[in-house]
Amino acid sequence: MTETTGSTATPESGNPEGADGADEATPAEGGDKGSRRDRKAGRADKKSGKRAKKGVFARLALFYRQIIAELRKVVWPSRNELVNYTTVVVVFVVVVMAFVAGLDYGFSKLSLWVFG
């Protein structure tokens, strides 16, 4: 199985279901395993059955291992980049605030002029 960038596959097995994928045959090969809904609900034939046997603590541990693995893939900004991004956001917010304040002031003066 080739893994693409951005995959949600688990680091342990290489695919999200926990199966190694080598024993699964595609429908083109004549190994019909049932529909996706049947496989997801556990109604298809399973050879490993790992997913159904895991307890709640094992699933939580796997969940946190996957979180840590995903966080390691994140490209964190450097301090200079963070300061630049923050400066850009603050300046943009100040400009938009000034624009909205100007519109508010103009509309309030216009409403006083119209309605007296």
Short mmCIF file of N, CA, C and O in Angstrom, two decimals:
data_model
loop_
_atom_site.label_atom_id
_atom_site.label_comp_id
_atom_site.label_asym_id
_atom_site.label_seq_id
_atom_site.Cartn_x
_atom_site.Cartn_y
_atom_site.Cartn_z
N MET A 1 0.85 -1.18 0.00
CA MET A 1 0.00 0.00 0.00
C MET A 1 0.88 1.23 0.00
O MET A 1 1.78 1.36 0.80
N THR A 2 0.64 2.15 -0.91
CA THR A 2 1.39 3.39 -0.93
C THR A 2 0.64 4.42 -0.13
O THR A 2 -0.58 4.53 -0.23
N GLU A 3 1.36 5.18 0.66
CA GLU A 3 0.72 6.16 1.53
C GLU A 3 0.95 7.54 0.97
O GLU A 3 2.06 7.89 0.59
N THR A 4 -0.10 8.33 0.90
CA THR A 4 0.00 9.68 0.37
C THR A 4 0.20 10.68 1.49
O THR A 4 -0.08 10.39 2.65
N THR A 5 0.66 11.85 1.13
CA THR A 5 0.84 12.91 2.12
C THR A 5 -0.52 13.37 2.61
O THR A 5 -1.45 13.51 1.85
N GLY A 6 -0.63 13.59 3.93
CA GLY A 6 -1.87 14.05 4.50
C GLY A 6 -2.83 12.92 4.82
O GLY A 6 -3.98 13.15 5.09
N SER A 7 -2.35 11.72 4.80
CA SER A 7 -3.20 10.57 5.08
C SER A 7 -3.55 10.53 6.55
O SER A 7 -2.79 10.96 7.41
N THR A 8 -4.72 9.98 6.86
CA THR A 8 -5.12 9.83 8.26
C THR A 8 -4.80 8.44 8.75
O THR A 8 -5.37 7.98 9.72
N ALA A 9 -3.90 7.77 8.09
CA ALA A 9 -3.56 6.41 8.47
C ALA A 9 -2.83 6.40 9.81
O ALA A 9 -2.14 7.34 10.18
N THR A 10 -3.00 5.32 10.53
CA THR A 10 -2.32 5.20 11.81
C THR A 10 -0.85 4.93 11.59
O THR A 10 -0.47 4.26 10.63
N PRO A 11 0.02 5.43 12.47
CA PRO A 11 1.44 5.19 12.28
C PRO A 11 1.82 3.73 12.47
O PRO A 11 2.80 3.26 11.94
N GLU A 12 1.02 2.97 13.20
CA GLU A 12 1.36 1.59 13.49
C GLU A 12 1.11 0.68 12.29
O GLU A 12 1.88 -0.19 11.98
N SER A 13 -0.01 0.90 11.60
CA SER A 13 -0.41 -0.07 10.60
C SER A 13 -0.36 0.45 9.17
O SER A 13 -0.32 -0.34 8.25
N GLY A 14 -0.43 1.75 8.97
CA GLY A 14 -0.42 2.28 7.62
C GLY A 14 -1.80 2.47 7.03
O GLY A 14 -1.95 2.95 5.93
N ASN A 15 -2.86 2.07 7.74
CA ASN A 15 -4.21 2.35 7.28
C ASN A 15 -5.12 2.55 8.47
O ASN A 15 -4.82 2.13 9.57
N PRO A 16 -6.26 3.23 8.27
CA PRO A 16 -7.09 3.63 9.40
C PRO A 16 -7.81 2.49 10.09
O PRO A 16 -8.24 2.64 11.21
N GLU A 17 -7.98 1.35 9.47
CA GLU A 17 -8.75 0.27 10.08
C GLU A 17 -7.91 -0.64 10.95
O GLU A 17 -8.44 -1.48 11.64
N GLY A 18 -6.60 -0.55 10.89
CA GLY A 18 -5.76 -1.40 11.73
C GLY A 18 -5.40 -2.71 11.07
O GLY A 18 -4.62 -3.48 11.62
N ALA A 19 -5.93 -3.01 9.89
CA ALA A 19 -5.56 -4.23 9.19
C ALA A 19 -4.35 -3.97 8.34
O ALA A 19 -4.09 -2.86 7.92
N ASP A 20 -3.56 -5.01 8.07
CA ASP A 20 -2.34 -4.81 7.31
C ASP A 20 -2.59 -4.66 5.83
O ASP A 20 -1.73 -4.21 5.11
N GLY A 21 -3.75 -5.01 5.33
CA GLY A 21 -4.10 -4.75 3.94
C GLY A 21 -3.58 -5.80 2.99
O GLY A 21 -4.02 -5.89 1.87
N ALA A 22 -2.63 -6.63 3.38
CA ALA A 22 -2.08 -7.63 2.49
C ALA A 22 -3.05 -8.78 2.28
O ALA A 22 -3.05 -9.41 1.24
N ASP A 23 -3.92 -9.05 3.26
CA ASP A 23 -4.84 -10.16 3.13
C ASP A 23 -6.17 -9.76 2.50
O ASP A 23 -7.01 -10.60 2.28
N GLU A 24 -6.34 -8.47 2.20
CA GLU A 24 -7.58 -8.02 1.60
C GLU A 24 -7.47 -8.09 0.09
O GLU A 24 -6.52 -7.60 -0.50
N ALA A 25 -8.45 -8.67 -0.54
CA ALA A 25 -8.49 -8.73 -2.00
C ALA A 25 -9.49 -7.71 -2.49
O ALA A 25 -10.53 -7.51 -1.89
N THR A 26 -9.18 -7.09 -3.59
CA THR A 26 -10.10 -6.12 -4.16
C THR A 26 -11.18 -6.84 -4.92
O THR A 26 -11.01 -7.99 -5.33
N PRO A 27 -12.32 -6.19 -5.16
CA PRO A 27 -13.38 -6.85 -5.92
C PRO A 27 -12.94 -7.26 -7.32
O PRO A 27 -13.45 -8.20 -7.87
N ALA A 28 -11.97 -6.56 -7.90
CA ALA A 28 -11.49 -6.92 -9.23
C ALA A 28 -10.76 -8.26 -9.19
O ALA A 28 -10.70 -8.97 -10.19
N GLU A 29 -10.20 -8.60 -8.03
CA GLU A 29 -9.49 -9.87 -7.89
C GLU A 29 -10.44 -11.00 -7.52
O GLU A 29 -10.01 -12.13 -7.33
N GLY A 30 -11.69 -10.70 -7.34
CA GLY A 30 -12.65 -11.74 -7.02
C GLY A 30 -12.84 -11.94 -5.54
O GLY A 30 -13.55 -12.84 -5.11
N GLY A 31 -12.25 -11.14 -4.69
CA GLY A 31 -12.39 -11.31 -3.25
C GLY A 31 -13.38 -10.33 -2.69
O GLY A 31 -13.01 -9.39 -2.00
N ASP A 32 -14.66 -10.47 -2.95
CA ASP A 32 -15.68 -9.55 -2.50
C ASP A 32 -15.84 -9.66 -0.99
O ASP A 32 -16.16 -10.71 -0.46
N LYS A 33 -15.60 -8.59 -0.29
CA LYS A 33 -15.67 -8.56 1.18
C LYS A 33 -16.97 -7.94 1.67
O LYS A 33 -17.12 -7.72 2.85
N GLY A 34 -17.87 -7.62 0.79
CA GLY A 34 -19.11 -6.98 1.21
C GLY A 34 -19.02 -5.47 0.99
O GLY A 34 -18.00 -4.95 0.58
N SER A 35 -20.09 -4.79 1.32
CA SER A 35 -20.11 -3.35 1.12
C SER A 35 -19.32 -2.66 2.23
O SER A 35 -18.99 -3.26 3.24
N ARG A 36 -19.05 -1.40 2.03
CA ARG A 36 -18.33 -0.62 3.03
C ARG A 36 -19.13 -0.55 4.33
O ARG A 36 -18.58 -0.63 5.41
N ARG A 37 -20.43 -0.41 4.21
CA ARG A 37 -21.28 -0.35 5.39
C ARG A 37 -21.20 -1.66 6.18
O ARG A 37 -21.15 -1.67 7.40
N ASP A 38 -21.19 -2.79 5.46
CA ASP A 38 -21.07 -4.08 6.14
C ASP A 38 -19.72 -4.21 6.85
O ASP A 38 -19.64 -4.70 7.96
N ARG A 39 -18.66 -3.78 6.18
CA ARG A 39 -17.34 -3.87 6.82
C ARG A 39 -17.26 -2.97 8.04
O ARG A 39 -16.68 -3.34 9.05
N LYS A 40 -17.85 -1.78 7.94
CA LYS A 40 -17.78 -0.83 9.05
C LYS A 40 -18.57 -1.33 10.25
O LYS A 40 -18.18 -1.15 11.39
N ALA A 41 -19.69 -1.98 10.00
CA ALA A 41 -20.52 -2.47 11.08
C ALA A 41 -20.01 -3.81 11.62
O ALA A 41 -20.54 -4.31 12.60
N GLY A 42 -19.02 -4.39 10.98
CA GLY A 42 -18.45 -5.64 11.48
C GLY A 42 -19.20 -6.86 11.00
O GLY A 42 -19.05 -7.94 11.56
N ARG A 43 -19.98 -6.73 9.91
CA ARG A 43 -20.76 -7.86 9.43
C ARG A 43 -20.01 -8.66 8.38
O ARG A 43 -20.42 -9.73 8.01
N ALA A 44 -18.90 -8.14 7.86
CA ALA A 44 -18.14 -8.86 6.86
C ALA A 44 -17.17 -9.82 7.56
O ALA A 44 -16.93 -9.73 8.76
N ASP A 45 -16.61 -10.74 6.78
CA ASP A 45 -15.65 -11.68 7.35
C ASP A 45 -14.39 -10.94 7.76
O ASP A 45 -13.80 -10.23 6.97
N LYS A 46 -13.96 -11.15 9.00
CA LYS A 46 -12.75 -10.52 9.49
C LYS A 46 -11.75 -11.59 9.85
O LYS A 46 -12.09 -12.57 10.48
N LYS A 47 -10.51 -11.37 9.45
CA LYS A 47 -9.47 -12.31 9.82
C LYS A 47 -8.79 -11.90 11.11
O LYS A 47 -8.48 -12.72 11.94
N SER A 48 -8.56 -10.58 11.25
CA SER A 48 -7.82 -10.14 12.44
C SER A 48 -8.73 -9.85 13.61
O SER A 48 -8.50 -10.32 14.71
N GLY A 49 -9.77 -9.06 13.43
CA GLY A 49 -10.70 -8.74 14.50
C GLY A 49 -10.08 -7.90 15.59
O GLY A 49 -10.57 -7.84 16.70
N LYS A 50 -8.96 -7.22 15.30
CA LYS A 50 -8.27 -6.42 16.32
C LYS A 50 -9.13 -5.29 16.83
O LYS A 50 -9.16 -5.01 18.01
N ARG A 51 -9.85 -4.64 15.94
CA ARG A 51 -10.59 -3.44 16.31
C ARG A 51 -11.71 -3.76 17.30
O ARG A 51 -11.98 -2.99 18.20
N ALA A 52 -12.35 -4.88 17.17
CA ALA A 52 -13.46 -5.22 18.05
C ALA A 52 -12.98 -5.66 19.43
O ALA A 52 -13.70 -5.56 20.40
N LYS A 53 -11.75 -6.13 19.54
CA LYS A 53 -11.25 -6.66 20.81
C LYS A 53 -10.61 -5.61 21.69
O LYS A 53 -10.35 -5.88 22.85
N LYS A 54 -10.32 -4.43 21.15
CA LYS A 54 -9.66 -3.40 21.94
C LYS A 54 -10.60 -2.83 22.98
O LYS A 54 -11.76 -2.56 22.69
N GLY A 55 -10.10 -2.62 24.17
CA GLY A 55 -10.89 -2.02 25.23
C GLY A 55 -10.89 -0.51 25.12
O GLY A 55 -10.24 0.08 24.26
N VAL A 56 -11.60 0.11 26.02
CA VAL A 56 -11.74 1.56 25.98
C VAL A 56 -10.40 2.25 26.25
O VAL A 56 -10.07 3.26 25.62
N PHE A 57 -9.58 1.70 27.14
CA PHE A 57 -8.29 2.34 27.44
C PHE A 57 -7.31 2.17 26.29
O PHE A 57 -6.53 3.08 25.99
N ALA A 58 -7.36 1.04 25.61
CA ALA A 58 -6.49 0.84 24.46
C ALA A 58 -6.87 1.79 23.32
O ALA A 58 -6.00 2.33 22.64
N ARG A 59 -8.18 1.99 23.15
CA ARG A 59 -8.62 2.93 22.10
C ARG A 59 -8.24 4.35 22.46
O ARG A 59 -7.86 5.14 21.59
N LEU A 60 -8.34 4.72 23.73
CA LEU A 60 -7.92 6.07 24.14
C LEU A 60 -6.42 6.26 23.95
O LEU A 60 -5.97 7.32 23.50
N ALA A 61 -5.65 5.24 24.29
CA ALA A 61 -4.20 5.32 24.11
C ALA A 61 -3.86 5.48 22.64
O ALA A 61 -3.00 6.30 22.27
N LEU A 62 -4.53 4.74 21.77
CA LEU A 62 -4.31 4.86 20.33
C LEU A 62 -4.69 6.25 19.84
O LEU A 62 -3.98 6.86 19.05
N PHE A 63 -5.80 6.77 20.35
CA PHE A 63 -6.26 8.11 19.98
C PHE A 63 -5.20 9.16 20.33
O PHE A 63 -4.85 10.01 19.51
N TYR A 64 -4.65 9.10 21.54
CA TYR A 64 -3.64 10.07 21.95
C TYR A 64 -2.33 9.87 21.20
O TYR A 64 -1.65 10.85 20.87
N ARG A 65 -1.97 8.64 20.87
CA ARG A 65 -0.77 8.42 20.05
C ARG A 65 -0.95 9.03 18.67
O ARG A 65 -0.02 9.60 18.10
N GLN A 66 -2.16 8.93 18.12
CA GLN A 66 -2.43 9.53 16.82
C GLN A 66 -2.40 11.05 16.89
O GLN A 66 -1.92 11.70 15.95
N ILE A 67 -2.89 11.62 17.98
CA ILE A 67 -2.82 13.08 18.15
C ILE A 67 -1.37 13.54 18.17
O ILE A 67 -1.00 14.50 17.49
N ILE A 68 -0.54 12.86 18.94
CA ILE A 68 0.87 13.24 19.03
C ILE A 68 1.55 13.08 17.68
O ILE A 68 2.35 13.93 17.27
N ALA A 69 1.23 12.01 16.95
CA ALA A 69 1.82 11.81 15.63
C ALA A 69 1.42 12.93 14.67
O ALA A 69 2.25 13.40 13.88
N GLU A 70 0.17 13.38 14.74
CA GLU A 70 -0.27 14.46 13.86
C GLU A 70 0.38 15.79 14.26
O GLU A 70 0.73 16.59 13.40
N LEU A 71 0.54 16.03 15.56
CA LEU A 71 1.17 17.27 16.00
C LEU A 71 2.64 17.33 15.61
O LEU A 71 3.19 18.42 15.40
N ARG A 72 3.28 16.19 15.49
CA ARG A 72 4.68 16.18 15.04
C ARG A 72 4.81 16.54 13.57
O ARG A 72 5.86 16.96 13.13
N LYS A 73 3.73 16.36 12.81
CA LYS A 73 3.75 16.71 11.38
C LYS A 73 3.55 18.20 11.15
O LYS A 73 3.82 18.69 10.06
N VAL A 74 3.07 18.93 12.15
CA VAL A 74 2.77 20.34 12.00
C VAL A 74 4.06 21.13 11.84
O VAL A 74 5.02 20.92 12.57
N VAL A 75 4.06 22.06 10.90
CA VAL A 75 5.20 22.96 10.74
C VAL A 75 4.92 24.19 11.57
O VAL A 75 4.06 25.01 11.24
N TRP A 76 5.60 24.30 12.70
CA TRP A 76 5.37 25.42 13.61
C TRP A 76 6.14 26.64 13.14
O TRP A 76 7.27 26.53 12.67
N PRO A 77 5.54 27.84 13.24
CA PRO A 77 6.25 29.05 12.79
C PRO A 77 7.38 29.42 13.75
O PRO A 77 7.32 29.14 14.94
N SER A 78 8.39 30.07 13.18
CA SER A 78 9.49 30.57 14.02
C SER A 78 9.00 31.81 14.77
O SER A 78 7.91 32.32 14.53
N ARG A 79 9.84 32.30 15.67
CA ARG A 79 9.43 33.48 16.46
C ARG A 79 9.23 34.69 15.56
O ARG A 79 8.27 35.45 15.73
N ASN A 80 10.13 34.89 14.59
CA ASN A 80 9.99 36.03 13.67
C ASN A 80 8.72 35.93 12.83
O ASN A 80 8.02 36.93 12.63
N GLU A 81 8.42 34.74 12.34
CA GLU A 81 7.19 34.55 11.56
C GLU A 81 5.97 34.82 12.42
O GLU A 81 5.02 35.45 11.96
N LEU A 82 6.00 34.35 13.65
CA LEU A 82 4.87 34.56 14.54
C LEU A 82 4.65 36.04 14.82
O LEU A 82 3.51 36.53 14.82
N VAL A 83 5.73 36.79 15.04
CA VAL A 83 5.62 38.23 15.28
C VAL A 83 5.07 38.93 14.03
O VAL A 83 4.21 39.80 14.13
N ASN A 84 5.56 38.52 12.86
CA ASN A 84 5.07 39.13 11.62
C ASN A 84 3.59 38.84 11.40
O ASN A 84 2.82 39.74 11.05
N TYR A 85 3.18 37.60 11.60
CA TYR A 85 1.78 37.24 11.41
C TYR A 85 0.89 38.00 12.40
O TYR A 85 -0.18 38.48 12.04
N THR A 86 1.33 38.10 13.64
CA THR A 86 0.56 38.80 14.66
C THR A 86 0.43 40.28 14.31
O THR A 86 -0.65 40.87 14.45
N THR A 87 1.51 40.88 13.85
CA THR A 87 1.50 42.29 13.47
C THR A 87 0.53 42.53 12.32
O THR A 87 -0.26 43.49 12.33
N VAL A 88 0.56 41.66 11.33
CA VAL A 88 -0.34 41.81 10.18
C VAL A 88 -1.79 41.72 10.63
O VAL A 88 -2.64 42.52 10.22
N VAL A 89 -2.10 40.78 11.50
CA VAL A 89 -3.48 40.61 11.97
C VAL A 89 -3.93 41.82 12.77
O VAL A 89 -5.04 42.33 12.58
N VAL A 90 -3.08 42.30 13.68
CA VAL A 90 -3.46 43.45 14.52
C VAL A 90 -3.68 44.69 13.64
O VAL A 90 -4.66 45.43 13.83
N VAL A 91 -2.79 44.94 12.68
CA VAL A 91 -2.93 46.11 11.80
C VAL A 91 -4.22 45.99 10.98
O VAL A 91 -4.98 46.96 10.85
N PHE A 92 -4.51 44.80 10.45
CA PHE A 92 -5.73 44.61 9.68
C PHE A 92 -6.97 44.86 10.53
O PHE A 92 -7.91 45.53 10.08
N VAL A 93 -6.97 44.36 11.76
CA VAL A 93 -8.12 44.55 12.64
C VAL A 93 -8.29 46.04 12.96
O VAL A 93 -9.42 46.55 12.98
N VAL A 94 -7.22 46.77 13.20
CA VAL A 94 -7.31 48.20 13.50
C VAL A 94 -7.87 48.96 12.28
O VAL A 94 -8.72 49.85 12.43
N VAL A 95 -7.42 48.60 11.08
CA VAL A 95 -7.92 49.27 9.87
C VAL A 95 -9.41 49.00 9.69
O VAL A 95 -10.19 49.92 9.40
N VAL A 96 -9.83 47.77 9.87
CA VAL A 96 -11.25 47.44 9.72
C VAL A 96 -12.08 48.13 10.81
O VAL A 96 -13.17 48.64 10.54
N MET A 97 -11.56 48.20 12.04
CA MET A 97 -12.27 48.91 13.11
C MET A 97 -12.43 50.39 12.76
O MET A 97 -13.51 50.97 12.99
N ALA A 98 -11.38 51.01 12.22
CA ALA A 98 -11.46 52.43 11.86
C ALA A 98 -12.49 52.63 10.73
O ALA A 98 -13.26 53.60 10.76
N PHE A 99 -12.51 51.72 9.78
CA PHE A 99 -13.47 51.82 8.68
C PHE A 99 -14.90 51.70 9.20
O PHE A 99 -15.78 52.51 8.84
N VAL A 100 -15.15 50.73 10.05
CA VAL A 100 -16.50 50.54 10.60
C VAL A 100 -16.88 51.71 11.50
O VAL A 100 -18.03 52.18 11.48
N ALA A 101 -15.93 52.23 12.27
CA ALA A 101 -16.22 53.38 13.13
C ALA A 101 -16.57 54.60 12.27
O ALA A 101 -17.48 55.38 12.60
N GLY A 102 -15.85 54.78 11.16
CA GLY A 102 -16.15 55.89 10.25
C GLY A 102 -17.53 55.75 9.64
O GLY A 102 -18.28 56.73 9.53
N LEU A 103 -17.88 54.54 9.22
CA LEU A 103 -19.24 54.31 8.68
C LEU A 103 -20.29 54.58 9.75
O LEU A 103 -21.32 55.22 9.47
N ASP A 104 -20.04 54.13 10.97
CA ASP A 104 -21.00 54.34 12.06
C ASP A 104 -21.18 55.83 12.33
O ASP A 104 -22.31 56.31 12.48
N TYR A 105 -20.08 56.56 12.37
CA TYR A 105 -20.15 58.00 12.61
C TYR A 105 -20.91 58.70 11.48
O TYR A 105 -21.78 59.55 11.73
N GLY A 106 -20.59 58.31 10.25
CA GLY A 106 -21.26 58.93 9.10
C GLY A 106 -22.76 58.63 9.09
O GLY A 106 -23.57 59.54 8.85
N PHE A 107 -23.14 57.40 9.34
CA PHE A 107 -24.56 57.06 9.36
C PHE A 107 -25.30 57.73 10.52
O PHE A 107 -26.47 58.10 10.39
N SER A 108 -24.62 57.88 11.66
CA SER A 108 -25.28 58.54 12.79
C SER A 108 -25.52 60.02 12.47
O SER A 108 -26.59 60.57 12.78
N LYS A 109 -24.55 60.68 11.85
CA LYS A 109 -24.73 62.09 11.46
C LYS A 109 -25.81 62.21 10.39
O LYS A 109 -26.62 63.15 10.41
N LEU A 110 -25.83 61.25 9.45
CA LEU A 110 -26.84 61.26 8.40
C LEU A 110 -28.23 61.06 8.99
O LEU A 110 -29.18 61.77 8.60
N SER A 111 -28.37 60.18 9.95
CA SER A 111 -29.70 59.94 10.55
C SER A 111 -30.14 61.15 11.38
O SER A 111 -31.32 61.49 11.41
N LEU A 112 -29.19 61.83 12.05
CA LEU A 112 -29.56 63.06 12.78
C LEU A 112 -29.99 64.15 11.83
O LEU A 112 -30.90 64.91 12.11
N TRP A 113 -29.33 64.26 10.68
CA TRP A 113 -29.67 65.29 9.70
C TRP A 113 -31.06 65.00 9.09
O TRP A 113 -31.85 65.91 8.88
N VAL A 114 -31.34 63.69 8.78
CA VAL A 114 -32.60 63.34 8.15
C VAL A 114 -33.75 63.45 9.14
O VAL A 114 -34.81 64.01 8.84
N PHE A 115 -33.56 62.90 10.35
CA PHE A 115 -34.67 62.84 11.31
C PHE A 115 -34.64 63.98 12.34
O PHE A 115 -35.51 64.03 13.20
N GLY A 116 -33.66 64.81 12.30
CA GLY A 116 -33.64 66.01 13.10
C GLY A 116 -33.23 65.86 14.49
O GLY A 116 -33.46 66.40 15.45
#
